PDB file of C-alpha atoms in Angstrom:
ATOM      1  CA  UNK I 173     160.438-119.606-143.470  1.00  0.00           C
ATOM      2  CA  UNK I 174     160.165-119.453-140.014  1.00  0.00           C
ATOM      3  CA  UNK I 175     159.885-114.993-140.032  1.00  0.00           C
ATOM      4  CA  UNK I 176     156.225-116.430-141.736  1.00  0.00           C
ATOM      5  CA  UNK I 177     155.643-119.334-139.150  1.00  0.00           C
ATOM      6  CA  UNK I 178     155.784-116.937-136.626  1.00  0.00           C
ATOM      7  CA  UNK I 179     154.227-114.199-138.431  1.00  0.00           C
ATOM      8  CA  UNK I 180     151.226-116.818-138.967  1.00  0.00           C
ATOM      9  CA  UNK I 181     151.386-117.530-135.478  1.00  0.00           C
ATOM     10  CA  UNK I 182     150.947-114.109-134.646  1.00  0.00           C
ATOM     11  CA  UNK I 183     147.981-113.336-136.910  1.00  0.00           C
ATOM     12  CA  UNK I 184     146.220-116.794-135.624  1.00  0.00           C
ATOM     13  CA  UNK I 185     146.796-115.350-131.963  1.00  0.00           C
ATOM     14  CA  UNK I 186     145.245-112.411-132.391  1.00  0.00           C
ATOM     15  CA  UNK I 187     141.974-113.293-134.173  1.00  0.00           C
ATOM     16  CA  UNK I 188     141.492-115.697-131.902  1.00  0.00           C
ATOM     17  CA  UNK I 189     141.390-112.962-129.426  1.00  0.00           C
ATOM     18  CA  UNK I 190     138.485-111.411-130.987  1.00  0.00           C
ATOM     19  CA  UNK I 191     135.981-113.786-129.676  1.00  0.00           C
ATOM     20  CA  UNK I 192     132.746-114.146-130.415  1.00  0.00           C
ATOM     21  CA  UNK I 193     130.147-112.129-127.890  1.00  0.00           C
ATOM     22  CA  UNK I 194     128.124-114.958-125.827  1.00  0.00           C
ATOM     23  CA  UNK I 195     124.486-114.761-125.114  1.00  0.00           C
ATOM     24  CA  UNK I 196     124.023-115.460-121.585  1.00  0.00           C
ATOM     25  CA  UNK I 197     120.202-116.122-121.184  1.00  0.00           C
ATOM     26  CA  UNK I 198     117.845-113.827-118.492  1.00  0.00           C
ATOM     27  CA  UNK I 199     116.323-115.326-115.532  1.00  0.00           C
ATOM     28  CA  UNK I 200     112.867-114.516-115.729  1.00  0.00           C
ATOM     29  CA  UNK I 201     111.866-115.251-112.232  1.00  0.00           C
ATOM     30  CA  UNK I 202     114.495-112.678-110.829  1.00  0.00           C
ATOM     31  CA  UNK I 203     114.477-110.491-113.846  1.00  0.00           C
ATOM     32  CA  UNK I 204     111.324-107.211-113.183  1.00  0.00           C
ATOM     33  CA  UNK I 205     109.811-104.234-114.425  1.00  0.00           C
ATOM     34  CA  UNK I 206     108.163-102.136-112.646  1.00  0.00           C
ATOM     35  CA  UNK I 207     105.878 -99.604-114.220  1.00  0.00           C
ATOM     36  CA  UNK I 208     104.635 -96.314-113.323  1.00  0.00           C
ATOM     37  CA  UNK I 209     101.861 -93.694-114.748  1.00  0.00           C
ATOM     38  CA  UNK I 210     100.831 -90.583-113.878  1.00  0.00           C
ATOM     39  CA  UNK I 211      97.236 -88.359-114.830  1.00  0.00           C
ATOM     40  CA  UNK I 212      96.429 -85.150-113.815  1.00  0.00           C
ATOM     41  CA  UNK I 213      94.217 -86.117-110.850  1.00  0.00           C
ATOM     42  CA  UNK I 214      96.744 -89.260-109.416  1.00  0.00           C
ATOM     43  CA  UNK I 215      98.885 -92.106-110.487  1.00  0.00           C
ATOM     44  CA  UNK I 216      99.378 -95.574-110.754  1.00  0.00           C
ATOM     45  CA  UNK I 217     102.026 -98.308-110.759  1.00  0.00           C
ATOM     46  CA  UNK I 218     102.746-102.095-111.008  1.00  0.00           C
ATOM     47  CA  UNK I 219     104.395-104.757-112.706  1.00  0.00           C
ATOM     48  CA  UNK I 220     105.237-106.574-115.914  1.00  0.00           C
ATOM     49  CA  UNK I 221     106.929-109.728-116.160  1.00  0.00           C
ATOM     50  CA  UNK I 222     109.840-110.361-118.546  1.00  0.00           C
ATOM     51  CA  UNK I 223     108.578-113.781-120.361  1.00  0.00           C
ATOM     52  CA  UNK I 224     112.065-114.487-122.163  1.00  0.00           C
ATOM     53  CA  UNK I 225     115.445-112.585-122.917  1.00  0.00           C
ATOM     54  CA  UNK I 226     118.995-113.359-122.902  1.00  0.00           C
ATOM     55  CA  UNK I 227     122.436-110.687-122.525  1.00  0.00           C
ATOM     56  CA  UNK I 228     125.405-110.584-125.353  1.00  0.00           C
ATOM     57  CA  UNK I 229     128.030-110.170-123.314  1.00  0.00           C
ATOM     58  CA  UNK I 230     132.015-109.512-124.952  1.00  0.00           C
ATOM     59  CA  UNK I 231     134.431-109.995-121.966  1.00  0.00           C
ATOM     60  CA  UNK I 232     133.381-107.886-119.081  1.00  0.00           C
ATOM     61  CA  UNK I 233     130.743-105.490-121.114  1.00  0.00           C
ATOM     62  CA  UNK I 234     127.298-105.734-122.464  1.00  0.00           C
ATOM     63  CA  UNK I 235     127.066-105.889-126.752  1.00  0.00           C
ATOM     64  CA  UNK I 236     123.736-106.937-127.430  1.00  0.00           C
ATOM     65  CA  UNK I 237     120.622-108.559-126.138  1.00  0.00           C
ATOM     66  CA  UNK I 238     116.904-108.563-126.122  1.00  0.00           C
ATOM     67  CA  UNK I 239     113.916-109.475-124.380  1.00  0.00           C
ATOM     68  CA  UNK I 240     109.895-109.808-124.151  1.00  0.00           C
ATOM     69  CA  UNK I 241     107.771-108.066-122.341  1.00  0.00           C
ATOM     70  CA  UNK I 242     104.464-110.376-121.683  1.00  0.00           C
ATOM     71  CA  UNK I 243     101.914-107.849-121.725  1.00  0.00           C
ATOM     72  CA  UNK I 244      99.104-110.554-120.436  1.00  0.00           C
ATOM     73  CA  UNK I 245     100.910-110.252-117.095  1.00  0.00           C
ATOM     74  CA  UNK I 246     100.552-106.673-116.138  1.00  0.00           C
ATOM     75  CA  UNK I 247      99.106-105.920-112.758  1.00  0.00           C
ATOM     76  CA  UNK I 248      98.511-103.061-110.796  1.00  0.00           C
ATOM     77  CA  UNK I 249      99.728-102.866-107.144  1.00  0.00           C
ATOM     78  CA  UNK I 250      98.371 -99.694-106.278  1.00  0.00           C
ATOM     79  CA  UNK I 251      94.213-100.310-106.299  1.00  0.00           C
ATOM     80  CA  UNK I 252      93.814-102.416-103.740  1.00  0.00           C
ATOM     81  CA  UNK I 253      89.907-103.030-104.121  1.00  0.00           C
ATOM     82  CA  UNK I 254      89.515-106.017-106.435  1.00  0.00           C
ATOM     83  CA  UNK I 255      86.813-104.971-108.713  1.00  0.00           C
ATOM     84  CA  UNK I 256      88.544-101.666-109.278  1.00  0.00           C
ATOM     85  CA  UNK I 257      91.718-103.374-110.111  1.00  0.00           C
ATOM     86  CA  UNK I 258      90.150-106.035-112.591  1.00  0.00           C
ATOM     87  CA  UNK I 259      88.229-103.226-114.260  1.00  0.00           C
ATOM     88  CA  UNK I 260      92.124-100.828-114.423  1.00  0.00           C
ATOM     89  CA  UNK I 261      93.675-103.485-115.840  1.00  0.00           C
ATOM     90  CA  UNK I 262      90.862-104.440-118.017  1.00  0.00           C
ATOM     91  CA  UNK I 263      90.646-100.711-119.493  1.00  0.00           C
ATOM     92  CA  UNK I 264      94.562-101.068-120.036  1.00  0.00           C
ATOM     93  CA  UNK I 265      94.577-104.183-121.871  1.00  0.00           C
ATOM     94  CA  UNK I 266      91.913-103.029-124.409  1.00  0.00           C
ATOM     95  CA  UNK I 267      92.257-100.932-127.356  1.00  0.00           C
ATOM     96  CA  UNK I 268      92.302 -97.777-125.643  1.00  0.00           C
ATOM     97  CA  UNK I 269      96.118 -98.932-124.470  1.00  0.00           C
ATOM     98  CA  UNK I 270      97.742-101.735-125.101  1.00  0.00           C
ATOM     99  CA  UNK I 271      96.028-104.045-127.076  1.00  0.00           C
ATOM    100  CA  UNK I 272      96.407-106.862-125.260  1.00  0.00           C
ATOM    101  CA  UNK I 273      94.342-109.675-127.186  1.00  0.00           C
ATOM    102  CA  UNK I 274      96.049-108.654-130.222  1.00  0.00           C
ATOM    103  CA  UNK I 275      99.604-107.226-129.594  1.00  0.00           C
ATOM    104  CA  UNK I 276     100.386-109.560-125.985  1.00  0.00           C
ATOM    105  CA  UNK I 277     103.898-109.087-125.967  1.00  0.00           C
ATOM    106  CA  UNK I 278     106.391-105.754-126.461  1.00  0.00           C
ATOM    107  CA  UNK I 279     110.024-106.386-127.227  1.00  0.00           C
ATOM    108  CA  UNK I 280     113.475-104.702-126.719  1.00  0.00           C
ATOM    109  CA  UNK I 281     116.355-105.775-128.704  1.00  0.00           C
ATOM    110  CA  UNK I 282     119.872-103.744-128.052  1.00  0.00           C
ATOM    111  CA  UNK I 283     121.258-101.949-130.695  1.00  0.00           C
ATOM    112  CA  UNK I 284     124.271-100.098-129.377  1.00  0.00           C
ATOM    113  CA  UNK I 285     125.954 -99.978-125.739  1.00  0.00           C
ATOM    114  CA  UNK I 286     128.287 -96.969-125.528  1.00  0.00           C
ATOM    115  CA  UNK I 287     129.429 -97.218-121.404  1.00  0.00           C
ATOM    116  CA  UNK I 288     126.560 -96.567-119.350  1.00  0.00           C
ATOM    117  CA  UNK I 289     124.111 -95.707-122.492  1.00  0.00           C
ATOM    118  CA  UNK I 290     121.926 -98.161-123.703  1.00  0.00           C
ATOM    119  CA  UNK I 291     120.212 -97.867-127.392  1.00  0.00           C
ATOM    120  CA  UNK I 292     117.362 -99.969-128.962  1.00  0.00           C
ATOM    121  CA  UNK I 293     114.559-100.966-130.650  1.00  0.00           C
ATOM    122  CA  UNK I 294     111.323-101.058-128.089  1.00  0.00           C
ATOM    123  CA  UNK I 295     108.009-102.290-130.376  1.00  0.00           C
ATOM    124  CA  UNK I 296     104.711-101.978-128.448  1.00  0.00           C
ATOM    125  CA  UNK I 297     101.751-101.958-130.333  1.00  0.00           C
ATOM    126  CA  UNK I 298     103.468-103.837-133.893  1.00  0.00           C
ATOM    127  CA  UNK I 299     105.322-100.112-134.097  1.00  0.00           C
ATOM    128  CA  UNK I 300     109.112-100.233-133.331  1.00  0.00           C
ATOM    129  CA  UNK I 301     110.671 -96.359-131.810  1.00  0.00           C
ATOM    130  CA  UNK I 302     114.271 -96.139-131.186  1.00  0.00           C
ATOM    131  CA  UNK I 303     115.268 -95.132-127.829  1.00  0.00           C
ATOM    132  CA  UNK I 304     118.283 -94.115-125.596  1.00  0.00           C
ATOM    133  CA  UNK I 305     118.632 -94.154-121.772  1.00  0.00           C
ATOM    134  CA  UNK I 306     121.311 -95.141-118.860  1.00  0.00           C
ATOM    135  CA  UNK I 307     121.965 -98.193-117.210  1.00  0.00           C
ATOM    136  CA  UNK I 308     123.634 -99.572-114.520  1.00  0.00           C
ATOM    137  CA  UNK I 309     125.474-102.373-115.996  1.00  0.00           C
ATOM    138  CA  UNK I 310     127.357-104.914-114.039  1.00  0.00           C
ATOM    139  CA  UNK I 311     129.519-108.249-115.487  1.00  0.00           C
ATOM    140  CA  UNK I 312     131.090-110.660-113.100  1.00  0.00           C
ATOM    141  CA  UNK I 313     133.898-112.565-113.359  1.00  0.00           C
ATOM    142  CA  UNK I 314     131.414-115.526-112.632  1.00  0.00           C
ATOM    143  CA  UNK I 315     129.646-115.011-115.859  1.00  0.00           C
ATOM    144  CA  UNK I 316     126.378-113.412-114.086  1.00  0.00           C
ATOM    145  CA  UNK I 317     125.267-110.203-115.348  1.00  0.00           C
ATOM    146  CA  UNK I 318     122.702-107.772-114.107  1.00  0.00           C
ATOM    147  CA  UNK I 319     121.539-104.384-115.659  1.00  0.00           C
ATOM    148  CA  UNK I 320     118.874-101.970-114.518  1.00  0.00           C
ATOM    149  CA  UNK I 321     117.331 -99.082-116.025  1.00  0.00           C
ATOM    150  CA  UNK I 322     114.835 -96.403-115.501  1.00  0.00           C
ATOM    151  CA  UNK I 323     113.527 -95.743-119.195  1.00  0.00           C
ATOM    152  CA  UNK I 324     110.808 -92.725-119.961  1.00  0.00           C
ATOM    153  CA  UNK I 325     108.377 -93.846-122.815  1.00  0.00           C
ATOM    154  CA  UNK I 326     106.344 -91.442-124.207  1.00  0.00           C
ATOM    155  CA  UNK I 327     103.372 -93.253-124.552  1.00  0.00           C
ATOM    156  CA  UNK I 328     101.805 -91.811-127.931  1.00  0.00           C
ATOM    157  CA  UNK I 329     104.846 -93.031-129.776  1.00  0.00           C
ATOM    158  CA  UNK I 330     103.263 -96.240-129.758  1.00  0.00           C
ATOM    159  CA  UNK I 331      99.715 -94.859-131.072  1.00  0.00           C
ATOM    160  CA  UNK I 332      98.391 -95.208-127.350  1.00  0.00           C
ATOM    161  CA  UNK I 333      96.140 -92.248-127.272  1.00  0.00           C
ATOM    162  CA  UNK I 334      93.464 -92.290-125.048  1.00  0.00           C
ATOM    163  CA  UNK I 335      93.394 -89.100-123.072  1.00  0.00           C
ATOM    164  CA  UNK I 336      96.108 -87.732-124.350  1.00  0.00           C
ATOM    165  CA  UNK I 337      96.589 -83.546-124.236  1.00  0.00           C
ATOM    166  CA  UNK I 338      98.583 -83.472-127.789  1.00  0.00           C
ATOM    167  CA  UNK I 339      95.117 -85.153-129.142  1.00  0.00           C
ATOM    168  CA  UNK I 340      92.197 -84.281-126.740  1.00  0.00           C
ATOM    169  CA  UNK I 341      93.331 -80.373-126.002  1.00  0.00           C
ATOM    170  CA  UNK I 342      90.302 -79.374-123.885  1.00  0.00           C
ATOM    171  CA  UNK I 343      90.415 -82.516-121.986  1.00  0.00           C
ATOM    172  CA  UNK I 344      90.902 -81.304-118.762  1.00  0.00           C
ATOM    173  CA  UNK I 345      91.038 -82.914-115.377  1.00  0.00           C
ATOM    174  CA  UNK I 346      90.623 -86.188-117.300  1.00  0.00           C
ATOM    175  CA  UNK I 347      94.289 -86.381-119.020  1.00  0.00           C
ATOM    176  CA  UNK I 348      96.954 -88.956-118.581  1.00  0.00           C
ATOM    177  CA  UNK I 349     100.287 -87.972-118.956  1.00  0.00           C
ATOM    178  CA  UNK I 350     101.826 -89.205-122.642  1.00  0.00           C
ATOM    179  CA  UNK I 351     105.311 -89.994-120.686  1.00  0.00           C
ATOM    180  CA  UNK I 352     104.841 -93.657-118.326  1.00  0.00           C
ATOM    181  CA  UNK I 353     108.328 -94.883-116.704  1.00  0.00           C
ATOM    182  CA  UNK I 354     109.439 -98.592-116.644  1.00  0.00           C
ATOM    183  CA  UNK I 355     111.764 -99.586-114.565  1.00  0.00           C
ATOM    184  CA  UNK I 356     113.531-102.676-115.696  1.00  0.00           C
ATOM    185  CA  UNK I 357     115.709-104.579-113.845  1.00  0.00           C
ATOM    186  CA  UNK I 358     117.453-107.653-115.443  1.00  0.00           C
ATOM    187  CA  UNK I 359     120.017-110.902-114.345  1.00  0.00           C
ATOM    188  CA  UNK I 360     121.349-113.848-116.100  1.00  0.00           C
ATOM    189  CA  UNK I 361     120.761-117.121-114.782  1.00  0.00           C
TER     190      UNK I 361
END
């Protein structure tokens, strides 16, 4: 009898050290991307602000998470005269890129985390792509967490293709690379 207390004992220890992961929720304010484009005659970049998101975090590693992308929010930080800008942004948020009016948000929900390689589900546009990239992942004894990422997209995934070279092959000086870079930089509250 007591070879199965302590046997019982045993196998109640050890699930118990299987906990559960615990979703520690983003701090939007401090959380960023920054985003970056190039065509064949320049580039641009700005920003995109993370509306919502939290971390899964299992002991001192990353398991899961997600988080929104609010689309309405995009700026550019590199055309400094204002009717330029509101016209860039404008073009960007139509139908010719993003959508904005109907698709406002893009999401990113973590599949798999194998050490520094992240893997997930990014849906811009209503169509969900799988992608892989590194991150810099970093969880402190204090419960924060902070991970940052630069992630290539390749833009046409996502049926985005205005001025593309795989669809408009005689283009010319008027193309915009297919591959834009996000950099995404995110902390827990």
């Amino acid at each position: 009898m007591k070879k199965v207390s302590l046997i019982l004992t045993a196998l109640v220890m050890s699930i118990s050290s299987f906990a559960a992961p615990k979703a520690v929720k983003l701090n939007t304010s401090a959380s960023s991307i920054a985003w970056y484009a190039e065509k064949v005659t320049g580039k641009h970049n700005g920003t995109v602000a993370i509306s919502a998101g939290s971390l899964n975090v299992n002991g001192k590693k990353i398991v899961g998470g997600n988080f929104t992308i609010d689309l309405k929010s995009i700026k550019a930080l590199d055309i400094t005269d204002p009717n330029y800008n509101q016209k860039f942004i404008g073009h960007i948020s139509s139908g010719d890129f993003f959508e904005v009016e109907k698709f406002p948000t893009a999401t990113f929900v973590i599949t798999k985390v194998a050490g520094s390689q992240v893997t997930g589900n990014l849906t811009i546009k209503g169509i969900t792509k799988s992608i892989s990239f590194p991150a810099q992942i970093a969880v402190g004894g204090n419960g924060k967490v902070s991970a940052k990422a630069t992630i290539t997209i390749d833009r046409t995934d996502y049926n985005i293709q205005y001025n593309s070279k795989k669809f408009f092959e005689s283009i010319g000086d008027k193309a915009i690379m297919d591959d834009f870079k996000l950099v995404v930089s995110l902390v827990s509250e």
